[in-house]
Each structure stands twice: as structure tokens, then as C-alpha cells.
PDB file of C-alpha atoms in Angstrom:
ATOM      1  CA  MET A   1      36.826 137.917  15.338  1.00  0.00           C
ATOM      2  CA  HIS A   2      37.967 141.578  12.952  1.00  0.00           C
ATOM      3  CA  LEU A   3      36.072 142.916  10.659  1.00  0.00           C
ATOM      4  CA  THR A   4      37.425 145.449   8.154  1.00  0.00           C
ATOM      5  CA  TRP A   5      35.227 147.875   7.139  1.00  0.00           C
ATOM      6  CA  ASN A   6      36.443 151.078   6.716  1.00  0.00           C
ATOM      7  CA  ARG A   7      32.635 152.835   5.238  1.00  0.00           C
ATOM      8  CA  LYS A   8      30.035 154.703   6.763  1.00  0.00           C
ATOM      9  CA  ASP A   9      27.106 153.218   4.416  1.00  0.00           C
ATOM     10  CA  LEU A  10      26.254 150.483   3.399  1.00  0.00           C
ATOM     11  CA  ILE A  11      24.507 151.509   0.306  1.00  0.00           C
ATOM     12  CA  SER A  12      24.896 148.475  -2.700  1.00  0.00           C
ATOM     13  CA  ILE A  13      27.573 145.319  -2.629  1.00  0.00           C
ATOM     14  CA  ASP A  14      29.001 147.635  -6.004  1.00  0.00           C
ATOM     15  CA  LEU A  15      31.693 149.183  -4.496  1.00  0.00           C
ATOM     16  CA  LEU A  16      32.426 146.614  -2.085  1.00  0.00           C
ATOM     17  CA  SER A  17      35.805 144.718  -2.771  1.00  0.00           C
ATOM     18  CA  ARG A  18      36.472 141.556  -2.125  1.00  0.00           C
ATOM     19  CA  GLU A  19      38.586 142.071   0.926  1.00  0.00           C
ATOM     20  CA  GLU A  20      35.703 143.261   2.441  1.00  0.00           C
ATOM     21  CA  ILE A  21      32.736 141.098   1.235  1.00  0.00           C
ATOM     22  CA  GLU A  22      35.511 138.132   2.801  1.00  0.00           C
ATOM     23  CA  SER A  23      35.749 140.452   5.757  1.00  0.00           C
ATOM     24  CA  VAL A  24      32.081 140.379   6.220  1.00  0.00           C
ATOM     25  CA  PHE A  25      31.931 135.665   5.445  1.00  0.00           C
ATOM     26  CA  ALA A  26      34.428 136.278   8.136  1.00  0.00           C
ATOM     27  CA  ALA A  27      32.452 137.477  11.071  1.00  0.00           C
ATOM     28  CA  ALA A  28      29.395 135.706   9.911  1.00  0.00           C
ATOM     29  CA  ARG A  29      31.543 132.544  10.258  1.00  0.00           C
ATOM     30  CA  ALA A  30      32.189 133.118  13.449  1.00  0.00           C
ATOM     31  CA  PHE A  31      28.675 134.504  14.671  1.00  0.00           C
ATOM     32  CA  LYS A  32      27.062 131.097  12.503  1.00  0.00           C
ATOM     33  CA  ALA A  33      29.981 129.308  14.593  1.00  0.00           C
ATOM     34  CA  SER A  34      29.306 131.011  18.201  1.00  0.00           C
ATOM     35  CA  MET A  35      25.107 130.499  17.449  1.00  0.00           C
ATOM     36  CA  GLN A  36      25.179 127.177  17.126  1.00  0.00           C
ATOM     37  CA  ALA A  37      27.654 126.158  20.091  1.00  0.00           C
ATOM     38  CA  GLY A  38      24.560 127.662  21.923  1.00  0.00           C
ATOM     39  CA  ALA A  39      26.174 131.067  22.635  1.00  0.00           C
ATOM     40  CA  LYS A  40      22.494 133.550  22.473  1.00  0.00           C
ATOM     41  CA  LYS A  41      24.052 137.144  22.709  1.00  0.00           C
ATOM     42  CA  HIS A  42      27.093 139.245  22.272  1.00  0.00           C
ATOM     43  CA  ALA A  43      28.333 141.671  24.055  1.00  0.00           C
ATOM     44  CA  LEU A  44      30.216 143.440  19.903  1.00  0.00           C
ATOM     45  CA  LEU A  45      27.352 146.684  19.603  1.00  0.00           C
ATOM     46  CA  GLU A  46      26.292 146.702  23.883  1.00  0.00           C
ATOM     47  CA  GLY A  47      25.332 150.360  24.254  1.00  0.00           C
ATOM     48  CA  ARG A  48      24.176 151.323  20.843  1.00  0.00           C
ATOM     49  CA  SER A  49      21.446 151.814  19.086  1.00  0.00           C
ATOM     50  CA  VAL A  50      19.923 150.614  15.624  1.00  0.00           C
ATOM     51  CA  VAL A  51      16.649 152.481  14.172  1.00  0.00           C
ATOM     52  CA  ASN A  52      14.789 150.108  11.939  1.00  0.00           C
ATOM     53  CA  LEU A  53      13.157 152.893   9.805  1.00  0.00           C
ATOM     54  CA  PHE A  54      10.982 150.490   7.718  1.00  0.00           C
ATOM     55  CA  LEU A  55       9.315 153.278   4.877  1.00  0.00           C
ATOM     56  CA  GLU A  56       7.764 150.076   2.556  1.00  0.00           C
ATOM     57  CA  PRO A  57       5.749 146.628   4.079  1.00  0.00           C
ATOM     58  CA  SER A  58       8.540 144.007   5.038  1.00  0.00           C
ATOM     59  CA  THR A  59       8.175 141.785   7.686  1.00  0.00           C
ATOM     60  CA  ARG A  60      10.786 138.991   6.919  1.00  0.00           C
ATOM     61  CA  THR A  61      13.891 141.635   6.581  1.00  0.00           C
ATOM     62  CA  ARG A  62      12.788 144.113   9.883  1.00  0.00           C
ATOM     63  CA  LEU A  63      12.704 140.712  11.659  1.00  0.00           C
ATOM     64  CA  ALA A  64      16.595 139.460  10.782  1.00  0.00           C
ATOM     65  CA  PHE A  65      17.616 143.516  11.322  1.00  0.00           C
ATOM     66  CA  GLU A  66      15.453 143.456  14.830  1.00  0.00           C
ATOM     67  CA  VAL A  67      16.578 139.832  15.559  1.00  0.00           C
ATOM     68  CA  ALA A  68      20.352 140.027  14.567  1.00  0.00           C
ATOM     69  CA  ALA A  69      20.845 144.076  16.639  1.00  0.00           C
ATOM     70  CA  LYS A  70      19.696 142.451  19.579  1.00  0.00           C
ATOM     71  CA  ARG A  71      21.377 139.406  19.448  1.00  0.00           C
ATOM     72  CA  LEU A  72      24.879 141.540  18.972  1.00  0.00           C
ATOM     73  CA  GLY A  73      23.789 143.984  22.371  1.00  0.00           C
ATOM     74  CA  ALA A  74      22.503 146.957  20.743  1.00  0.00           C
ATOM     75  CA  ASP A  75      19.439 148.845  21.885  1.00  0.00           C
ATOM     76  CA  THR A  76      16.678 148.493  18.658  1.00  0.00           C
ATOM     77  CA  VAL A  77      13.876 151.006  18.158  1.00  0.00           C
ATOM     78  CA  SER A  78      11.381 150.160  14.439  1.00  0.00           C
ATOM     79  CA  VAL A  79       9.645 152.693  12.852  1.00  0.00           C
ATOM     80  CA  THR A  80       7.210 152.410  10.123  1.00  0.00           C
ATOM     81  CA  GLU A  81       5.251 154.802   8.053  1.00  0.00           C
ATOM     82  CA  ALA A  82       2.506 154.563   9.511  1.00  0.00           C
ATOM     83  CA  ALA A  83       3.765 154.863  12.628  1.00  0.00           C
ATOM     84  CA  SER A  84       6.484 158.273  12.212  1.00  0.00           C
ATOM     85  CA  SER A  85       6.129 161.796  11.196  1.00  0.00           C
ATOM     86  CA  LEU A  86       6.003 161.399   7.854  1.00  0.00           C
ATOM     87  CA  THR A  87       2.463 160.100   7.184  1.00  0.00           C
ATOM     88  CA  LYS A  88       2.194 163.962   8.392  1.00  0.00           C
ATOM     89  CA  GLY A  89       4.566 165.537   5.811  1.00  0.00           C
ATOM     90  CA  GLU A  90       7.871 165.698   7.124  1.00  0.00           C
ATOM     91  CA  THR A  91      10.762 164.449   5.105  1.00  0.00           C
ATOM     92  CA  LEU A  92      12.284 161.803   5.475  1.00  0.00           C
ATOM     93  CA  ARG A  93      15.719 163.641   6.418  1.00  0.00           C
ATOM     94  CA  ASP A  94      13.713 165.710   9.181  1.00  0.00           C
ATOM     95  CA  THR A  95      12.875 161.962  10.430  1.00  0.00           C
ATOM     96  CA  ALA A  96      16.359 161.102  10.576  1.00  0.00           C
ATOM     97  CA  ARG A  97      17.818 164.093  11.857  1.00  0.00           C
ATOM     98  CA  ASN A  98      15.361 163.287  14.589  1.00  0.00           C
ATOM     99  CA  MET A  99      17.148 159.952  15.162  1.00  0.00           C
ATOM    100  CA  GLU A 100      20.484 161.321  14.650  1.00  0.00           C
ATOM    101  CA  ALA A 101      20.113 164.300  17.587  1.00  0.00           C
ATOM    102  CA  LEU A 102      18.454 161.236  19.560  1.00  0.00           C
ATOM    103  CA  GLN A 103      22.050 159.649  19.577  1.00  0.00           C
ATOM    104  CA  ALA A 104      20.586 156.847  17.182  1.00  0.00           C
ATOM    105  CA  ASP A 105      23.781 154.666  16.282  1.00  0.00           C
ATOM    106  CA  LEU A 106      23.265 153.504  12.700  1.00  0.00           C
ATOM    107  CA  ILE A 107      19.942 153.882  10.854  1.00  0.00           C
ATOM    108  CA  VAL A 108      19.031 150.735   9.040  1.00  0.00           C
ATOM    109  CA  LEU A 109      16.321 151.946   5.776  1.00  0.00           C
ATOM    110  CA  ARG A 110      14.008 150.040   3.851  1.00  0.00           C
ATOM    111  CA  HIS A 111      12.205 152.870   1.270  1.00  0.00           C
ATOM    112  CA  SER A 112      10.163 151.734  -1.586  1.00  0.00           C
ATOM    113  CA  ALA A 113      12.206 154.589  -3.589  1.00  0.00           C
ATOM    114  CA  SER A 114      15.632 153.843  -5.603  1.00  0.00           C
ATOM    115  CA  GLY A 115      18.641 156.024  -3.733  1.00  0.00           C
ATOM    116  CA  ALA A 116      17.219 156.987  -0.081  1.00  0.00           C
ATOM    117  CA  PRO A 117      19.625 155.310   1.495  1.00  0.00           C
ATOM    118  CA  ASN A 118      21.520 156.665  -0.214  1.00  0.00           C
ATOM    119  CA  TYR A 119      20.348 160.394   0.010  1.00  0.00           C
ATOM    120  CA  LEU A 120      19.539 159.670   3.243  1.00  0.00           C
ATOM    121  CA  GLY A 121      23.518 159.068   3.762  1.00  0.00           C
ATOM    122  CA  LYS A 122      24.217 161.959   3.131  1.00  0.00           C
ATOM    123  CA  VAL A 123      22.278 164.225   5.159  1.00  0.00           C
ATOM    124  CA  VAL A 124      23.244 162.814   8.106  1.00  0.00           C
ATOM    125  CA  ASP A 125      26.565 161.334   9.495  1.00  0.00           C
ATOM    126  CA  ILE A 126      25.684 158.087  11.395  1.00  0.00           C
ATOM    127  CA  PRO A 127      26.087 154.950   9.337  1.00  0.00           C
ATOM    128  CA  VAL A 128      23.220 153.621   7.045  1.00  0.00           C
ATOM    129  CA  VAL A 129      22.978 150.167   6.072  1.00  0.00           C
ATOM    130  CA  ASN A 130      20.863 149.598   2.925  1.00  0.00           C
ATOM    131  CA  ALA A 131      17.946 147.107   3.716  1.00  0.00           C
ATOM    132  CA  GLY A 132      16.400 147.282   0.397  1.00  0.00           C
ATOM    133  CA  ASP A 133      15.360 149.955  -1.780  1.00  0.00           C
ATOM    134  CA  GLY A 134      12.857 149.902  -4.296  1.00  0.00           C
ATOM    135  CA  SER A 135      14.183 147.762  -7.164  1.00  0.00           C
ATOM    136  CA  HIS A 136      18.219 149.542  -7.230  1.00  0.00           C
ATOM    137  CA  ALA A 137      19.691 147.724  -3.889  1.00  0.00           C
ATOM    138  CA  HIS A 138      19.218 145.151  -1.226  1.00  0.00           C
ATOM    139  CA  PRO A 139      22.839 144.864  -0.336  1.00  0.00           C
ATOM    140  CA  THR A 140      22.750 142.789   3.256  1.00  0.00           C
ATOM    141  CA  GLN A 141      19.722 139.756   0.857  1.00  0.00           C
ATOM    142  CA  ALA A 142      22.754 139.802  -1.435  1.00  0.00           C
ATOM    143  CA  LEU A 143      25.263 139.264   1.029  1.00  0.00           C
ATOM    144  CA  LEU A 144      23.432 137.054   2.689  1.00  0.00           C
ATOM    145  CA  ASP A 145      22.839 134.699  -0.570  1.00  0.00           C
ATOM    146  CA  ALA A 146      26.451 134.719  -1.716  1.00  0.00           C
ATOM    147  CA  PHE A 147      27.411 133.513   1.691  1.00  0.00           C
ATOM    148  CA  THR A 148      24.475 130.451   2.200  1.00  0.00           C
ATOM    149  CA  LEU A 149      25.713 129.587  -1.836  1.00  0.00           C
ATOM    150  CA  LEU A 150      29.391 129.786  -0.226  1.00  0.00           C
TER     151      LEU A 150
END
């Protein structure tokens, strides 16, 4: 399986080319077939750490990212707003920079403010995946919906 992906972040589907979307779908088909054949885990992300930074409630989406990362071999850490220093006044930038300093490989961000993942992608060097930002975008859900329709 080969995934053609040259972007640092996944913030919105608006900028994705047809080829990029088709590449994501090809990878999804391969993983789906593998899981249906009985494979429980893959080593694609072995040795990588994924931080799920969920600053608004979303159990289904958070669990989906957590399970997917673990099935791909990644170590995961989930952080909610109530359990973060954001409640003490730390900024989103500072929180993400701390994750970067701890050598996280990816931040999955769910935030109530439109544009928060885009902002975060500009202030950290590690990839950011938008898991929903207010009423703006939810690119992974859009990709999943389109994949399901196919």
C-alpha cells in the first residue's frame, strides 16, 4: 500500500486534490480489507506518538482516532480541556509547543473555535489533523462520509 501525501497538516478537504483523496481511499480500502481478514494491528506508525488534543467534548471522534492510531501501531496520549493547563490560562500554542518538545509526532485537534487547527499548524512543526473545529470543518468526517458513499 502506498499513500501519496505531501502535506504537513490536514485542516480542510478544500485544498485536497482528487489524487490525494483517491490515495487516502486506496489506503482505507487496504486497511479495511486487512481488518476484515483478521489483522488487528499494523506497524505503520510503530514508534510514533499521537496526541489527541480534544478541547471540546466528542467521545466518538476521540475514540475513533485513538483506536485507529493504536491499530496502526502508534502510542497515543489523549488530553481533554479539563485535564490540561488550558484551564489555568496556558495558551493553545504553549500546550502544543510542550507536546512538540516532548517529541509528539502528530497532534489531532478538536476545538470549538473555527480556525484553531489552522493556527496550530502554523505555530508547531509537527503535523496537525483537524478533528473538527467549530462550524468550519471536519475533514476526516468528510473523507469518511465520502468513502462510505463509494
